[in-house]
Amino acid sequence: MPAVYNLRWESKRAGTRHAGCLAGSSAIGRIGVAVVGLATMPTLASADYLVPRPPGPPLTAANAQAASEQALFDLGTTFLERAGDQATWGPNAATGNNPGGGGASQSAVPQTFRSWAELYGISSRTDAQGAFTGDHRTTYGGVAGFAATLLPGLNVGVTVDQSATSIDMPQAQQSAQLGLTQFGFNVSYTRGDWTLAGVVVHGLGNIAAQRGTFSGLALSNYSGQLDGALGELSYYWSAGQNRIVPKLGIEYVRAQTDAFRESGGFDPVTASGVSGERTRVLLGAEIGHYWLIDGHVLDLSGYGKFVDNVVQDLDPLAISVNGQTISLQGVVESQYGADAGAGISYGLTQALRVYANYDGKFRQNIVSHQGTLGIELRVLAGGVDLTFAAHLAAGS
């Protein structure tokens, strides 16, 4: 019904109050107080703009989900590279092709089976991008694998990776924990100085995130998974105690996270599941030199890779609360970047060596520094090579 507005005035001369229409009249006396309303004003039912709407989802509400998806991409890439190294006999090309550290062909290695285990650590930072406020991620994990030489030059292997990642986003008042298990299969074939290697991986993860609100923490738990493949062609060229190993690789990774609904906190949000894929080309080379010192092998190496992310296709994140939905884009790397690293290895015996490596990943918006200390033991027993590599890594 129309809003009703009463018209009141007071005649001080008469000392009385009246109600009615303002029309008519000078005889009533001087108006002391008047409140006037128009009957044509909108009804309360139609004046929705007068009622405050509940707040929509914060722009940063899905930061933890975006960071977790980026972590899946990075961990998948790291595992692919590690499995690729094992497919071509480990992180050091010289000691991989020749346990004595020289340039002998791989066919001279009398190994039929190998097994290995690793401990590793990774630290990386991602800059702000759109509504994403940036993050810092720290990962620790372990790897175990087994490989066999089926035919001269043909090697196959399986490997398992278990990792735990902490994601910190202080500006968004969010954090997350990602537990990830990855399974990989690698194969390599060497003919002369050429080696062709391939790796496929599959990973399953669980994500536990929390977001700070003024009435407490909003919690969420959801799953993630990844699939990836890497193909690499390399050529081992040596001259005396020097080597150059050019490499060309193509990598594909697909990652996805499930939908979730927060619990607790103020206005818990609902987020859709997202998926994305990335294809990149890597072109670079390793260079190295070794010295024989009293029967021990001291090896120095370094590498550089040019990285071109030729395809990055990520679904937008849909976040809903109080009947309102917003859509945000996920985090992507810059198209071009570089990987670089260096290593030093010292053979204590023919079966035992210690080494230290540095690995860096440089993108316009993502930088990762990793330092590694390791020890590797090879024991030949009945044709079986039991290899244990312990990696203590720290980065910033």
XYZ file of C-alpha atoms in Angstrom:
396
model
C 0.000 0.000 0.000
C 1.208 3.583 -0.498
C 3.238 5.067 2.285
C 1.092 7.320 4.497
C 2.544 10.577 5.657
C 0.589 12.784 8.141
C 0.777 16.507 7.914
C 0.940 18.228 11.266
C 1.201 21.827 12.272
C 0.921 23.865 15.441
C -0.755 27.203 15.859
C 0.996 28.970 18.678
C -1.766 31.578 18.748
C -4.430 28.993 19.439
C -2.175 26.698 21.447
C -3.659 23.696 19.685
C -2.427 21.069 17.205
C -4.101 20.152 13.936
C -3.770 17.457 11.313
C -4.918 17.542 7.726
C -3.965 19.094 4.402
C -1.641 22.003 4.062
C -3.974 23.617 1.522
C -6.250 26.498 2.441
C -4.969 28.697 4.620
C -3.563 31.813 6.006
C -6.158 32.015 8.761
C -4.786 29.031 10.567
C -1.792 30.998 11.598
C 1.923 30.716 11.403
C 3.211 27.164 10.883
C 5.520 26.101 13.673
C 6.510 22.595 12.519
C 5.642 20.874 9.216
C 6.594 17.462 7.820
C 5.456 16.937 4.276
C 5.334 13.689 2.278
C 4.164 12.879 -1.213
C 1.713 10.063 -1.733
C 3.447 9.219 -4.980
C 6.674 7.991 -3.309
C 7.606 4.288 -4.020
C 6.267 1.560 -1.823
C 8.492 -0.168 0.710
C 8.082 -3.428 -1.181
C 9.468 -1.969 -4.405
C 12.257 0.095 -2.859
C 14.735 -2.813 -2.729
C 17.645 -0.470 -3.072
C 16.921 0.824 0.371
C 17.651 -2.624 1.873
C 21.428 -3.388 2.227
C 22.527 -6.484 0.305
C 24.684 -9.077 2.123
C 28.368 -8.962 1.184
C 29.625 -11.025 -1.751
C 32.718 -13.253 -1.710
C 36.048 -11.501 -1.060
C 38.299 -11.237 -4.115
C 41.055 -13.110 -2.266
C 38.831 -15.948 -0.988
C 40.246 -18.491 -3.475
C 43.930 -17.627 -3.096
C 44.680 -20.929 -1.349
C 43.019 -22.896 -4.154
C 44.966 -20.977 -6.819
C 48.247 -21.496 -4.941
C 47.524 -25.214 -4.482
C 46.913 -25.682 -8.200
C 50.174 -23.882 -8.974
C 51.948 -26.132 -6.452
C 50.576 -29.203 -8.247
C 52.011 -27.922 -11.534
C 55.423 -27.232 -9.992
C 55.665 -30.515 -8.095
C 54.636 -32.448 -11.187
C 57.355 -30.684 -13.172
C 59.963 -31.333 -10.483
C 59.099 -35.031 -10.310
C 59.217 -35.326 -14.096
C 62.689 -33.789 -14.158
C 63.922 -36.018 -11.320
C 62.549 -39.146 -12.986
C 64.054 -37.963 -16.263
C 67.455 -37.652 -14.591
C 67.138 -41.205 -13.302
C 66.166 -42.384 -16.778
C 69.494 -41.011 -18.035
C 71.490 -42.312 -15.049
C 71.097 -39.626 -12.474
C 71.840 -35.951 -11.918
C 75.470 -36.086 -13.050
C 75.992 -37.041 -16.683
C 79.638 -37.993 -16.339
C 79.312 -40.293 -13.346
C 76.071 -41.639 -14.797
C 77.640 -42.674 -18.068
C 80.789 -43.932 -16.369
C 81.049 -44.824 -12.670
C 84.725 -43.941 -12.878
C 83.835 -40.428 -13.947
C 85.245 -40.606 -17.472
C 83.668 -40.514 -20.884
C 83.161 -44.231 -21.409
C 80.007 -45.317 -23.125
C 76.987 -46.307 -21.080
C 77.191 -49.845 -22.413
C 80.349 -50.280 -20.332
C 78.346 -50.035 -17.106
C 77.767 -53.611 -15.849
C 74.405 -52.855 -14.231
C 71.247 -54.859 -14.722
C 69.091 -53.521 -11.868
C 69.168 -50.302 -9.859
C 67.238 -48.953 -6.901
C 67.434 -45.524 -5.330
C 65.954 -43.337 -2.614
C 66.058 -39.574 -2.149
C 65.137 -36.884 0.335
C 64.626 -33.396 -1.053
C 63.483 -29.887 -0.202
C 62.153 -27.059 -2.365
C 61.424 -23.417 -1.592
C 59.721 -21.023 -4.003
C 57.947 -17.680 -4.153
C 55.158 -16.447 -6.428
C 54.511 -12.736 -6.923
C 51.100 -11.078 -6.782
C 48.972 -11.483 -9.896
C 45.528 -9.893 -10.207
C 43.510 -10.788 -7.089
C 46.218 -13.296 -6.088
C 48.370 -11.700 -3.375
C 51.407 -13.986 -3.798
C 52.681 -16.901 -1.729
C 55.697 -18.699 -0.328
C 55.855 -22.490 -0.576
C 58.129 -24.954 1.189
C 58.198 -28.640 0.225
C 59.913 -31.658 1.755
C 59.625 -35.166 0.407
C 61.164 -38.497 -0.415
C 61.538 -40.656 -3.508
C 62.145 -44.378 -4.013
C 62.664 -46.109 -7.348
C 63.709 -49.243 -9.151
C 65.115 -49.659 -12.678
C 66.191 -52.526 -14.906
C 68.209 -52.897 -18.101
C 66.067 -55.036 -20.372
C 68.359 -54.899 -23.402
C 71.704 -53.200 -24.052
C 70.878 -49.494 -24.082
C 67.215 -49.998 -23.097
C 66.284 -49.163 -19.498
C 62.949 -48.932 -17.704
C 62.141 -47.784 -14.186
C 59.359 -47.026 -11.718
C 59.480 -44.442 -8.965
C 57.270 -43.123 -6.156
C 57.351 -39.639 -4.640
C 55.746 -38.580 -1.346
C 55.823 -34.884 -0.422
C 54.339 -32.348 1.996
C 54.002 -28.692 0.998
C 53.270 -25.699 3.236
C 51.734 -22.689 1.486
C 51.762 -19.319 3.238
C 49.805 -16.252 2.026
C 50.055 -13.653 4.820
C 48.552 -10.759 2.860
C 45.431 -12.817 2.164
C 45.427 -14.254 5.721
C 45.390 -17.754 4.280
C 47.510 -20.891 4.435
C 47.291 -24.441 3.132
C 48.896 -27.851 3.469
C 49.264 -30.098 0.426
C 50.085 -33.775 0.781
C 50.938 -35.354 -2.567
C 51.797 -38.876 -3.714
C 53.158 -39.318 -7.235
C 53.843 -42.440 -9.268
C 56.172 -42.399 -12.254
C 57.386 -44.655 -15.026
C 60.460 -43.902 -17.118
C 62.134 -45.466 -20.127
C 65.319 -44.554 -21.966
C 67.130 -45.841 -25.004
C 70.774 -45.045 -25.768
C 72.338 -45.563 -29.162
C 75.882 -44.316 -29.474
C 76.024 -40.827 -27.994
C 72.275 -40.218 -28.377
C 69.757 -40.872 -25.605
C 65.977 -40.630 -25.887
C 64.123 -40.673 -22.567
C 60.452 -40.530 -21.638
C 58.623 -40.170 -18.318
C 54.935 -40.282 -17.339
C 53.615 -39.447 -13.854
C 50.315 -39.476 -11.994
C 49.751 -37.746 -8.665
C 47.014 -37.731 -6.009
C 46.883 -35.055 -3.339
C 44.860 -33.748 -0.413
C 44.610 -30.049 0.435
C 43.680 -28.584 3.825
C 43.296 -24.791 3.757
C 42.293 -22.101 6.205
C 41.213 -18.480 5.706
C 41.135 -15.857 8.421
C 37.881 -13.922 8.991
C 36.891 -11.497 11.754
C 34.800 -14.217 13.436
C 37.327 -17.056 13.187
C 38.908 -19.411 10.661
C 37.068 -20.693 7.590
C 38.318 -24.233 6.878
C 38.212 -26.336 3.732
C 39.423 -29.768 2.635
C 39.485 -31.001 -0.943
C 41.434 -33.227 -3.326
C 43.767 -32.543 -6.213
C 45.472 -34.590 -8.867
C 47.950 -34.232 -11.706
C 49.149 -36.076 -14.777
C 52.303 -35.316 -16.696
C 54.666 -36.481 -19.407
C 58.187 -35.524 -20.427
C 60.147 -36.465 -23.527
C 63.831 -35.572 -23.792
C 66.493 -36.044 -26.459
C 70.155 -35.547 -25.501
C 73.552 -35.942 -27.107
C 76.638 -36.793 -25.032
C 79.743 -35.171 -26.530
C 83.087 -35.525 -24.771
C 86.603 -34.328 -25.435
C 89.147 -35.629 -22.957
C 87.809 -34.829 -19.515
C 85.286 -32.268 -20.777
C 81.736 -32.849 -21.878
C 78.829 -30.980 -23.381
C 75.336 -32.501 -23.317
C 72.752 -30.562 -25.378
C 69.152 -31.390 -24.467
C 65.752 -30.765 -26.020
C 62.633 -31.564 -24.026
C 58.853 -31.255 -24.291
C 56.794 -31.334 -21.089
C 53.049 -31.559 -20.487
C 51.306 -31.286 -17.106
C 47.595 -31.249 -16.297
C 46.415 -30.398 -12.770
C 43.015 -30.089 -11.151
C 41.448 -29.397 -7.756
C 37.967 -30.431 -6.623
C 35.098 -28.170 -5.589
C 34.705 -27.409 -1.879
C 32.636 -25.526 0.697
C 34.233 -23.840 3.677
C 33.079 -24.432 7.236
C 33.311 -21.969 10.086
C 34.281 -18.336 10.007
C 32.209 -15.451 8.630
C 30.330 -16.113 5.396
C 32.011 -19.424 4.362
C 32.298 -19.577 0.584
C 31.676 -22.305 -1.972
C 34.236 -22.754 -4.770
C 33.999 -24.683 -8.012
C 36.478 -27.306 -9.125
C 39.158 -26.065 -11.514
C 41.579 -27.667 -13.935
C 44.369 -26.475 -16.161
C 47.089 -27.687 -18.470
C 50.538 -26.474 -19.420
C 52.824 -27.432 -22.295
C 56.381 -26.183 -22.419
C 59.501 -26.621 -24.523
C 62.923 -26.771 -22.858
C 66.150 -26.233 -24.760
C 69.552 -26.152 -23.118
C 72.771 -27.945 -22.333
C 74.954 -29.261 -19.537
C 78.678 -28.662 -19.517
C 81.158 -30.399 -17.230
C 84.737 -31.289 -16.463
C 86.263 -33.880 -14.173
C 89.672 -34.454 -12.557
C 91.232 -37.673 -11.293
C 92.833 -36.977 -7.922
C 94.626 -39.941 -6.333
C 92.086 -42.324 -7.816
C 89.105 -40.151 -6.867
C 86.865 -38.330 -9.310
C 86.112 -34.642 -8.772
C 83.440 -33.453 -11.185
C 82.097 -29.931 -11.799
C 79.048 -29.297 -13.950
C 76.589 -26.577 -14.828
C 73.493 -26.334 -16.973
C 71.118 -23.810 -18.441
C 67.711 -24.190 -20.084
C 65.496 -21.819 -21.999
C 61.833 -22.389 -21.121
C 58.899 -21.511 -23.369
C 55.410 -22.090 -21.941
C 53.708 -22.495 -25.297
C 50.311 -23.366 -23.768
C 48.843 -22.360 -20.391
C 45.116 -22.974 -20.193
C 43.538 -22.577 -16.753
C 39.846 -22.608 -15.869
C 38.544 -19.560 -13.963
C 37.721 -19.958 -10.267
C 34.022 -19.482 -9.424
C 33.400 -18.432 -5.795
C 29.921 -18.047 -4.298
C 28.401 -16.746 -1.048
C 25.048 -15.166 -0.132
C 23.694 -15.842 -3.610
C 26.476 -13.891 -5.288
C 29.210 -15.383 -7.497
C 32.452 -13.950 -8.802
C 34.921 -15.484 -11.271
C 38.695 -15.140 -10.935
C 41.560 -16.279 -13.129
C 44.148 -18.742 -11.786
C 47.891 -18.157 -11.514
C 50.026 -18.605 -14.629
C 53.752 -18.373 -15.275
C 55.270 -15.871 -17.641
C 55.623 -17.351 -21.109
C 59.404 -17.248 -21.178
C 61.892 -18.113 -18.478
C 65.078 -19.960 -17.680
C 66.353 -22.788 -15.495
C 69.967 -22.853 -14.363
C 72.079 -24.876 -11.981
C 75.502 -26.125 -11.003
C 76.916 -29.159 -9.234
C 80.040 -30.549 -7.695
C 80.617 -34.259 -7.133
C 83.463 -36.090 -5.416
C 83.884 -39.849 -5.589
C 85.102 -41.197 -2.273
C 85.225 -44.714 -3.767
C 83.938 -46.395 -6.908
C 80.678 -46.972 -5.046
C 80.329 -43.846 -2.897
C 80.241 -40.198 -3.847
C 79.168 -36.944 -2.224
C 77.834 -33.948 -4.106
C 76.247 -30.526 -3.840
C 73.889 -28.986 -6.375
C 72.218 -25.658 -6.961
C 69.027 -25.425 -9.042
C 67.247 -22.202 -9.879
C 64.028 -21.492 -11.770
C 63.516 -17.954 -12.998
C 60.244 -16.601 -14.354
C 58.894 -13.072 -14.448
C 56.559 -13.764 -11.528
C 57.980 -16.979 -10.003
C 61.478 -17.572 -8.632
C 62.779 -20.728 -6.971
C 66.194 -21.396 -5.429
C 67.200 -24.863 -4.295
C 70.397 -26.073 -2.667
C 71.167 -29.781 -2.358
C 73.705 -31.804 -0.418
C 73.769 -35.493 -1.203
C 75.477 -38.820 -0.775
C 75.053 -41.742 -3.157
C 76.006 -45.347 -2.524
C 76.170 -48.014 -5.217
C 76.558 -51.635 -4.220
C 76.879 -54.248 -6.939
C 75.597 -57.564 -5.617
C 74.722 -60.287 -8.086
C 74.106 -57.701 -10.780
C 71.930 -55.554 -8.509
C 72.893 -51.925 -7.928
C 71.378 -50.666 -4.667
C 71.636 -46.900 -4.764
C 70.756 -44.590 -1.892
C 70.856 -40.818 -2.315
C 70.117 -38.580 0.636
C 69.351 -34.976 -0.306
C 69.298 -32.191 2.257
C 67.969 -29.183 0.397
C 67.370 -25.620 1.485
C 66.207 -22.689 -0.592
C 64.679 -19.257 -0.291
